[in-house]
């Protein structure tokens, strides 16, 4: 990454100043930190939590200017996040994804047209194609990476190259029986508006499944001040609790069907990685932690991270089975039929 060759500098930022869920302007400091993960910039970032008693939505404020998106999402961001994962981890992820889809489809959904927002290389399009027998012409994906979109188009899928915020012009209202958005909604400008858009794109009775970090999980609380991997400074712009995510869905007219905890090994691992490398004070991007040399063992994308990846995935599966919240939540909601 660029940081290995030069010290990162500051990028342009702007204030938000209001809560997207309740419109309130009063907030409290929730966490502060740096781009510990990719080190694309030197800015100190902060999450503010809305203090409205019925809200509690957390937002990155200030946040990067649109002109800086190319800096915080370097051209190899997608490949960086997926291409370095080991074969064993990919197999395990495929198994977990099948469990996730089985859990969604269990709620009476027989999709005839499917949309995946932030579809990457199309892994979920292929999964629904296999599980539900849909034709490629009924499998839609929205993705910013033009190379991934070209590859999907060549295979016959309906891939749309667009920022999530601008994809509405390509989608027909009331036409999808199933929409999924996994680990994307926390990156968009206004997630509450996006949930309303997804409600409009759904057919009556259709399901939406939203996966996003859960700030009420144990690891989020242990590393709350700024080192938690789920903060992903400065690429995560909104963070939900189950309560605030439920409210956003219901305000959009959706009916809650279920919540399911998902494994969140990467948040556990990055939290410990950042703590070992940067220290508990999290004061800047200089390595001042207790054992920077050990940090690679907690990097989910490093070959040395595989044992910990297996350990924390298993830990979260056990915790979920015991009814405890994990740091990745999956909300399933339905568009009402009337
Ligand atoms: Zn609020």
Short mmCIF file of C-alpha atoms and ligand atoms in Angstrom, two decimals:
data_model
loop_
_atom_site.label_atom_id
_atom_site.label_comp_id
_atom_site.label_asym_id
_atom_site.label_seq_id
_atom_site.Cartn_x
_atom_site.Cartn_y
_atom_site.Cartn_z
CA UNK A 1 0.00 0.00 0.00
CA UNK A 2 1.02 3.61 -0.42
CA UNK A 3 1.81 3.91 3.28
CA UNK A 4 4.73 1.52 2.92
CA UNK A 5 6.49 4.04 0.67
CA UNK A 6 5.49 7.45 2.03
CA UNK A 7 3.92 8.98 5.11
CA UNK A 8 0.24 9.68 4.44
CA UNK A 9 -0.93 13.32 4.53
CA UNK A 10 -4.25 14.92 5.47
CA UNK A 11 -7.27 14.77 3.15
CA UNK A 12 -10.17 17.23 2.75
CA UNK A 13 -13.12 16.68 5.09
CA UNK A 14 -16.49 18.28 5.80
CA UNK A 15 -18.91 18.42 8.71
CA UNK A 16 -22.26 16.64 8.62
CA UNK A 17 -23.88 18.23 11.68
CA UNK A 18 -27.13 16.25 11.89
CA UNK A 19 -28.43 12.74 12.44
CA UNK A 20 -29.72 10.99 9.31
CA UNK A 21 -32.22 8.94 11.33
CA UNK A 22 -33.97 11.49 13.60
CA UNK A 23 -32.68 14.79 12.20
CA UNK A 24 -31.30 15.82 15.61
CA UNK A 25 -28.19 17.96 15.89
CA UNK A 26 -27.15 17.11 19.49
CA UNK A 27 -24.50 14.42 19.79
CA UNK A 28 -21.70 13.07 22.00
CA UNK A 29 -18.23 11.83 21.15
CA UNK A 30 -18.32 8.06 20.75
CA UNK A 31 -14.83 7.21 19.47
CA UNK A 32 -11.79 8.74 17.78
CA UNK A 33 -8.98 7.24 15.74
CA UNK A 34 -7.02 7.03 12.50
CA UNK A 35 -6.94 4.94 9.34
CA UNK A 36 -5.17 2.16 11.24
CA UNK A 37 -5.98 -0.46 8.64
CA UNK A 38 -4.70 0.96 5.33
CA UNK A 39 -3.09 4.24 6.46
CA UNK A 40 -4.33 6.29 3.50
CA UNK A 41 -4.42 9.62 5.37
CA UNK A 42 -3.18 11.29 8.55
CA UNK A 43 -6.51 12.86 9.69
CA UNK A 44 -7.84 12.09 13.15
CA UNK A 45 -11.46 10.94 12.73
CA UNK A 46 -14.35 10.70 15.16
CA UNK A 47 -17.71 9.00 15.48
CA UNK A 48 -20.48 11.10 17.05
CA UNK A 49 -23.48 9.39 18.61
CA UNK A 50 -26.90 11.03 18.43
CA UNK A 51 -28.13 11.62 22.00
CA UNK A 52 -31.83 11.41 21.15
CA UNK A 53 -33.03 8.70 23.55
CA UNK A 54 -34.92 6.83 20.78
CA UNK A 55 -32.10 7.07 18.24
CA UNK A 56 -28.42 6.54 19.14
CA UNK A 57 -27.24 6.41 15.51
CA UNK A 58 -23.48 6.93 15.18
CA UNK A 59 -21.99 8.91 12.30
CA UNK A 60 -18.46 9.76 11.15
CA UNK A 61 -18.42 13.52 11.50
CA UNK A 62 -16.48 15.23 9.91
CA UNK A 63 -16.08 12.78 7.04
CA UNK A 64 -13.96 12.73 3.85
CA UNK A 65 -14.89 14.94 0.92
CA UNK A 66 -16.13 13.12 -2.18
CA UNK A 67 -12.96 14.32 -3.92
CA UNK A 68 -10.92 12.18 -1.47
CA UNK A 69 -12.72 8.90 -2.16
CA UNK A 70 -9.96 7.83 -4.53
CA UNK A 71 -7.48 8.22 -1.66
CA UNK A 72 -9.38 6.31 1.03
CA UNK A 73 -10.41 3.61 -1.47
CA UNK A 74 -7.16 2.96 -3.34
CA UNK A 75 -7.49 1.25 -6.73
CA UNK A 76 -6.58 -2.11 -5.25
CA UNK A 77 -8.96 -1.80 -2.25
CA UNK A 78 -11.26 -4.52 -3.54
CA UNK A 79 -8.41 -6.87 -4.50
CA UNK A 80 -6.67 -5.99 -1.23
CA UNK A 81 -9.65 -7.12 0.77
CA UNK A 82 -10.53 -10.28 -1.16
CA UNK A 83 -7.51 -11.37 -3.18
CA UNK A 84 -5.22 -12.09 -0.24
CA UNK A 85 -7.60 -14.36 1.65
CA UNK A 86 -6.38 -17.94 1.86
CA UNK A 87 -8.17 -20.81 0.12
CA UNK A 88 -9.18 -22.32 3.47
CA UNK A 89 -10.70 -19.02 4.63
CA UNK A 90 -12.54 -18.65 1.30
CA UNK A 91 -14.02 -22.16 1.64
CA UNK A 92 -15.13 -21.36 5.19
CA UNK A 93 -16.64 -18.06 4.02
CA UNK A 94 -18.56 -19.86 1.28
CA UNK A 95 -20.00 -22.28 3.85
CA UNK A 96 -20.98 -19.40 6.16
CA UNK A 97 -22.55 -17.52 3.24
CA UNK A 98 -24.66 -20.57 2.34
CA UNK A 99 -25.88 -20.72 5.95
CA UNK A 100 -26.70 -17.01 5.77
CA UNK A 101 -28.74 -17.42 2.58
CA UNK A 102 -30.50 -20.52 3.90
CA UNK A 103 -31.49 -18.39 6.92
CA UNK A 104 -32.86 -15.63 4.67
CA UNK A 105 -34.75 -17.93 2.27
CA UNK A 106 -36.28 -19.78 5.24
CA UNK A 107 -38.60 -16.79 5.68
CA UNK A 108 -40.75 -17.82 2.72
CA UNK A 109 -38.82 -16.00 0.02
CA UNK A 110 -38.83 -17.55 -3.48
CA UNK A 111 -37.13 -14.80 -5.47
CA UNK A 112 -37.89 -14.32 -9.17
CA UNK A 113 -35.67 -11.24 -9.40
CA UNK A 114 -32.72 -10.58 -7.10
CA UNK A 115 -30.56 -7.52 -6.45
CA UNK A 116 -27.25 -7.49 -4.56
CA UNK A 117 -25.95 -4.02 -3.72
CA UNK A 118 -22.16 -3.97 -3.59
CA UNK A 119 -21.96 -7.28 -5.44
CA UNK A 120 -18.17 -7.40 -5.92
CA UNK A 121 -17.24 -10.31 -8.16
CA UNK A 122 -20.80 -11.68 -8.05
CA UNK A 123 -20.39 -14.43 -5.46
CA UNK A 124 -23.94 -13.89 -4.14
CA UNK A 125 -25.45 -13.65 -7.64
CA UNK A 126 -23.98 -17.08 -8.36
CA UNK A 127 -25.21 -18.41 -5.01
CA UNK A 128 -28.83 -17.32 -5.61
CA UNK A 129 -28.60 -18.59 -9.20
CA UNK A 130 -27.70 -22.04 -7.84
CA UNK A 131 -30.01 -22.06 -4.81
CA UNK A 132 -33.11 -20.61 -6.51
CA UNK A 133 -32.62 -21.51 -10.19
CA UNK A 134 -32.90 -17.93 -11.48
CA UNK A 135 -31.86 -16.92 -14.99
CA UNK A 136 -28.84 -14.60 -15.19
CA UNK A 137 -31.11 -11.91 -16.71
CA UNK A 138 -32.97 -11.73 -13.37
CA UNK A 139 -29.83 -11.40 -11.25
CA UNK A 140 -28.83 -7.76 -10.68
CA UNK A 141 -25.73 -6.42 -9.01
CA UNK A 142 -24.54 -2.88 -8.24
CA UNK A 143 -20.77 -2.43 -8.03
CA UNK A 144 -18.35 0.48 -8.37
CA UNK A 145 -15.39 -1.63 -9.53
CA UNK A 146 -15.59 -1.43 -13.35
CA UNK A 147 -13.44 -4.53 -13.88
CA UNK A 148 -15.77 -6.63 -11.71
CA UNK A 149 -18.81 -5.24 -13.57
CA UNK A 150 -17.29 -6.02 -17.00
CA UNK A 151 -16.62 -9.59 -15.89
CA UNK A 152 -20.20 -10.06 -14.69
CA UNK A 153 -21.69 -8.52 -17.84
CA UNK A 154 -19.63 -10.89 -19.97
CA UNK A 155 -21.18 -13.79 -18.06
CA UNK A 156 -24.73 -12.50 -18.70
CA UNK A 157 -25.57 -10.98 -15.30
CA UNK A 158 -27.28 -7.58 -15.00
CA UNK A 159 -24.34 -5.70 -13.49
CA UNK A 160 -24.59 -1.94 -12.95
CA UNK A 161 -21.42 0.11 -12.56
CA UNK A 162 -22.41 2.88 -10.15
CA UNK A 163 -21.97 4.33 -6.72
CA UNK A 164 -24.72 2.95 -4.50
CA UNK A 165 -26.02 6.49 -4.01
CA UNK A 166 -26.60 6.91 -7.77
CA UNK A 167 -27.86 3.46 -8.83
CA UNK A 168 -31.62 4.19 -8.52
CA UNK A 169 -31.96 5.39 -12.13
CA UNK A 170 -31.03 1.87 -13.31
CA UNK A 171 -33.52 -0.01 -11.12
CA UNK A 172 -37.24 -0.53 -11.65
CA UNK A 173 -39.48 0.28 -8.67
CA UNK A 174 -41.45 -2.62 -7.19
CA UNK A 175 -39.56 -5.26 -9.17
CA UNK A 176 -37.33 -7.21 -6.76
CA UNK A 177 -38.40 -10.07 -4.47
CA UNK A 178 -35.06 -10.13 -2.68
CA UNK A 179 -32.46 -7.40 -2.09
CA UNK A 180 -29.26 -8.00 -0.13
CA UNK A 181 -26.72 -5.43 1.01
CA UNK A 182 -23.86 -6.98 2.95
CA UNK A 183 -21.30 -4.74 4.69
CA UNK A 184 -22.02 -1.80 2.40
CA UNK A 185 -24.67 0.38 4.06
CA UNK A 186 -22.18 1.67 6.64
CA UNK A 187 -20.12 3.13 3.75
CA UNK A 188 -22.82 5.23 2.03
CA UNK A 189 -23.60 8.94 2.46
CA UNK A 190 -27.16 8.55 3.79
CA UNK A 191 -28.06 4.95 4.78
CA UNK A 192 -31.56 5.93 5.94
CA UNK A 193 -32.41 7.29 2.47
CA UNK A 194 -30.96 4.13 0.92
CA UNK A 195 -33.24 1.91 3.04
CA UNK A 196 -36.21 3.96 1.79
CA UNK A 197 -34.97 3.46 -1.79
CA UNK A 198 -34.67 -0.30 -1.24
CA UNK A 199 -38.25 -0.33 0.06
CA UNK A 200 -39.30 1.31 -3.23
CA UNK A 201 -37.36 -1.22 -5.35
CA UNK A 202 -38.94 -4.20 -3.54
CA UNK A 203 -42.07 -5.91 -4.81
CA UNK A 204 -44.89 -6.22 -2.23
CA UNK A 205 -43.97 -9.08 0.15
CA UNK A 206 -40.32 -8.95 -0.95
CA UNK A 207 -37.44 -9.29 1.52
CA UNK A 208 -34.41 -7.11 2.18
CA UNK A 209 -31.39 -8.41 4.13
CA UNK A 210 -28.99 -5.82 5.55
CA UNK A 211 -25.69 -6.86 7.15
CA UNK A 212 -23.72 -4.22 9.03
CA UNK A 213 -21.56 -3.86 12.18
CA UNK A 214 -23.32 -3.86 15.56
CA UNK A 215 -21.89 -1.32 18.01
CA UNK A 216 -23.46 -3.07 20.99
CA UNK A 217 -21.35 -6.25 20.59
CA UNK A 218 -18.73 -7.29 23.17
CA UNK A 219 -15.65 -6.47 21.05
CA UNK A 220 -17.17 -3.09 20.12
CA UNK A 221 -17.51 -2.31 23.84
CA UNK A 222 -14.02 -3.60 24.74
CA UNK A 223 -12.35 -1.40 22.10
CA UNK A 224 -14.96 1.39 22.18
CA UNK A 225 -12.56 4.35 22.42
CA UNK A 226 -11.25 4.01 18.89
CA UNK A 227 -9.37 0.78 18.16
CA UNK A 228 -12.42 -1.39 17.34
CA UNK A 229 -12.06 -2.90 13.85
CA UNK A 230 -15.70 -2.05 13.07
CA UNK A 231 -14.90 1.67 13.02
CA UNK A 232 -12.77 1.13 9.88
CA UNK A 233 -11.79 4.84 9.91
CA UNK A 234 -12.54 6.69 7.63
CA UNK A 235 -14.51 4.34 5.34
CA UNK A 236 -17.38 3.50 7.72
CA UNK A 237 -19.65 6.56 7.86
CA UNK A 238 -22.63 5.24 9.85
CA UNK A 239 -22.84 2.61 12.59
CA UNK A 240 -26.01 1.03 13.97
CA UNK A 241 -27.20 -0.78 17.04
CA UNK A 242 -29.97 -3.33 16.49
CA UNK A 243 -32.42 -0.77 17.79
CA UNK A 244 -31.38 2.03 15.44
CA UNK A 245 -31.27 -0.33 12.43
CA UNK A 246 -34.74 -1.61 13.26
CA UNK A 247 -36.02 1.96 13.54
CA UNK A 248 -34.52 2.91 10.17
CA UNK A 249 -36.20 -0.10 8.53
CA UNK A 250 -39.58 0.56 10.14
CA UNK A 251 -39.45 4.29 9.32
CA UNK A 252 -38.99 3.24 5.67
CA UNK A 253 -42.20 1.19 5.85
CA UNK A 254 -40.56 -2.22 6.23
CA UNK A 255 -41.76 -4.91 8.63
CA UNK A 256 -39.08 -6.59 10.77
CA UNK A 257 -38.87 -10.34 10.09
CA UNK A 258 -35.75 -11.36 12.04
CA UNK A 259 -32.33 -10.43 13.34
CA UNK A 260 -29.45 -12.87 13.01
CA UNK A 261 -25.96 -12.46 14.45
CA UNK A 262 -23.18 -13.15 11.94
CA UNK A 263 -19.58 -14.01 12.69
CA UNK A 264 -17.37 -10.94 12.94
CA UNK A 265 -13.85 -12.39 13.12
CA UNK A 266 -12.28 -9.47 11.25
CA UNK A 267 -13.52 -6.93 13.81
CA UNK A 268 -12.08 -8.96 16.68
CA UNK A 269 -8.82 -9.40 14.81
CA UNK A 270 -8.35 -5.82 13.63
CA UNK A 271 -9.18 -4.55 17.14
CA UNK A 272 -6.37 -6.68 18.62
CA UNK A 273 -4.08 -5.90 15.66
CA UNK A 274 -4.53 -2.15 16.20
CA UNK A 275 -4.05 -2.49 19.96
CA UNK A 276 -0.81 -4.48 19.59
CA UNK A 277 0.55 -2.18 16.87
CA UNK A 278 -0.62 1.29 17.93
CA UNK A 279 -1.28 0.97 21.66
CA UNK A 280 -4.31 1.61 23.80
CA UNK A 281 -4.08 5.41 23.48
CA UNK A 282 -4.35 5.12 19.71
CA UNK A 283 -2.38 8.35 19.41
CA UNK A 284 -1.43 8.67 15.74
CA UNK A 285 -0.17 6.15 13.20
CA UNK A 286 3.26 5.56 14.72
CA UNK A 287 3.70 2.05 16.07
CA UNK A 288 3.72 2.50 19.86
CA UNK A 289 1.84 -0.63 20.89
CA UNK A 290 3.09 -3.31 23.26
CA UNK A 291 3.99 -5.83 20.56
CA UNK A 292 3.89 -4.51 16.96
CA UNK A 293 5.82 -7.62 15.86
CA UNK A 294 2.87 -9.79 16.94
CA UNK A 295 0.24 -7.71 15.12
CA UNK A 296 0.49 -9.69 11.84
CA UNK A 297 -0.95 -12.73 13.63
CA UNK A 298 -4.18 -10.71 14.03
CA UNK A 299 -4.36 -9.40 10.45
CA UNK A 300 -7.27 -11.27 8.77
CA UNK A 301 -5.58 -10.86 5.36
CA UNK A 302 -2.13 -12.07 6.48
CA UNK A 303 -1.16 -15.74 6.13
CA UNK A 304 -0.17 -15.67 9.81
CA UNK A 305 -3.69 -14.60 10.73
CA UNK A 306 -5.39 -17.87 9.73
CA UNK A 307 -5.30 -19.57 13.19
CA UNK A 308 -6.87 -16.49 14.80
CA UNK A 309 -9.42 -16.26 11.99
CA UNK A 310 -10.52 -19.82 12.77
CA UNK A 311 -10.51 -19.13 16.52
CA UNK A 312 -12.62 -15.94 16.38
CA UNK A 313 -15.06 -17.36 13.82
CA UNK A 314 -15.62 -20.34 16.13
CA UNK A 315 -15.90 -18.05 19.15
CA UNK A 316 -18.59 -15.96 17.45
CA UNK A 317 -20.50 -19.08 16.35
CA UNK A 318 -20.52 -20.32 19.97
CA UNK A 319 -21.48 -16.87 21.28
CA UNK A 320 -24.30 -16.63 18.72
CA UNK A 321 -25.55 -20.11 19.68
CA UNK A 322 -25.64 -18.93 23.32
CA UNK A 323 -27.85 -15.98 22.35
CA UNK A 324 -25.09 -13.34 22.67
CA UNK A 325 -24.70 -10.48 20.19
CA UNK A 326 -21.84 -10.63 17.71
CA UNK A 327 -20.34 -7.60 16.01
CA UNK A 328 -21.98 -8.28 12.65
CA UNK A 329 -25.78 -8.08 12.57
CA UNK A 330 -28.13 -9.22 9.80
CA UNK A 331 -31.56 -7.59 9.67
CA UNK A 332 -34.22 -9.27 7.52
CA UNK A 333 -37.32 -7.18 6.77
CA UNK A 334 -40.32 -7.43 4.46
CA UNK A 335 -42.22 -4.92 2.35
CA UNK A 336 -45.87 -5.04 3.38
CA UNK A 337 -48.33 -6.45 0.85
CA UNK A 338 -51.13 -3.87 1.17
ZN1 LIG B 1 -30.66 10.62 15.86
#
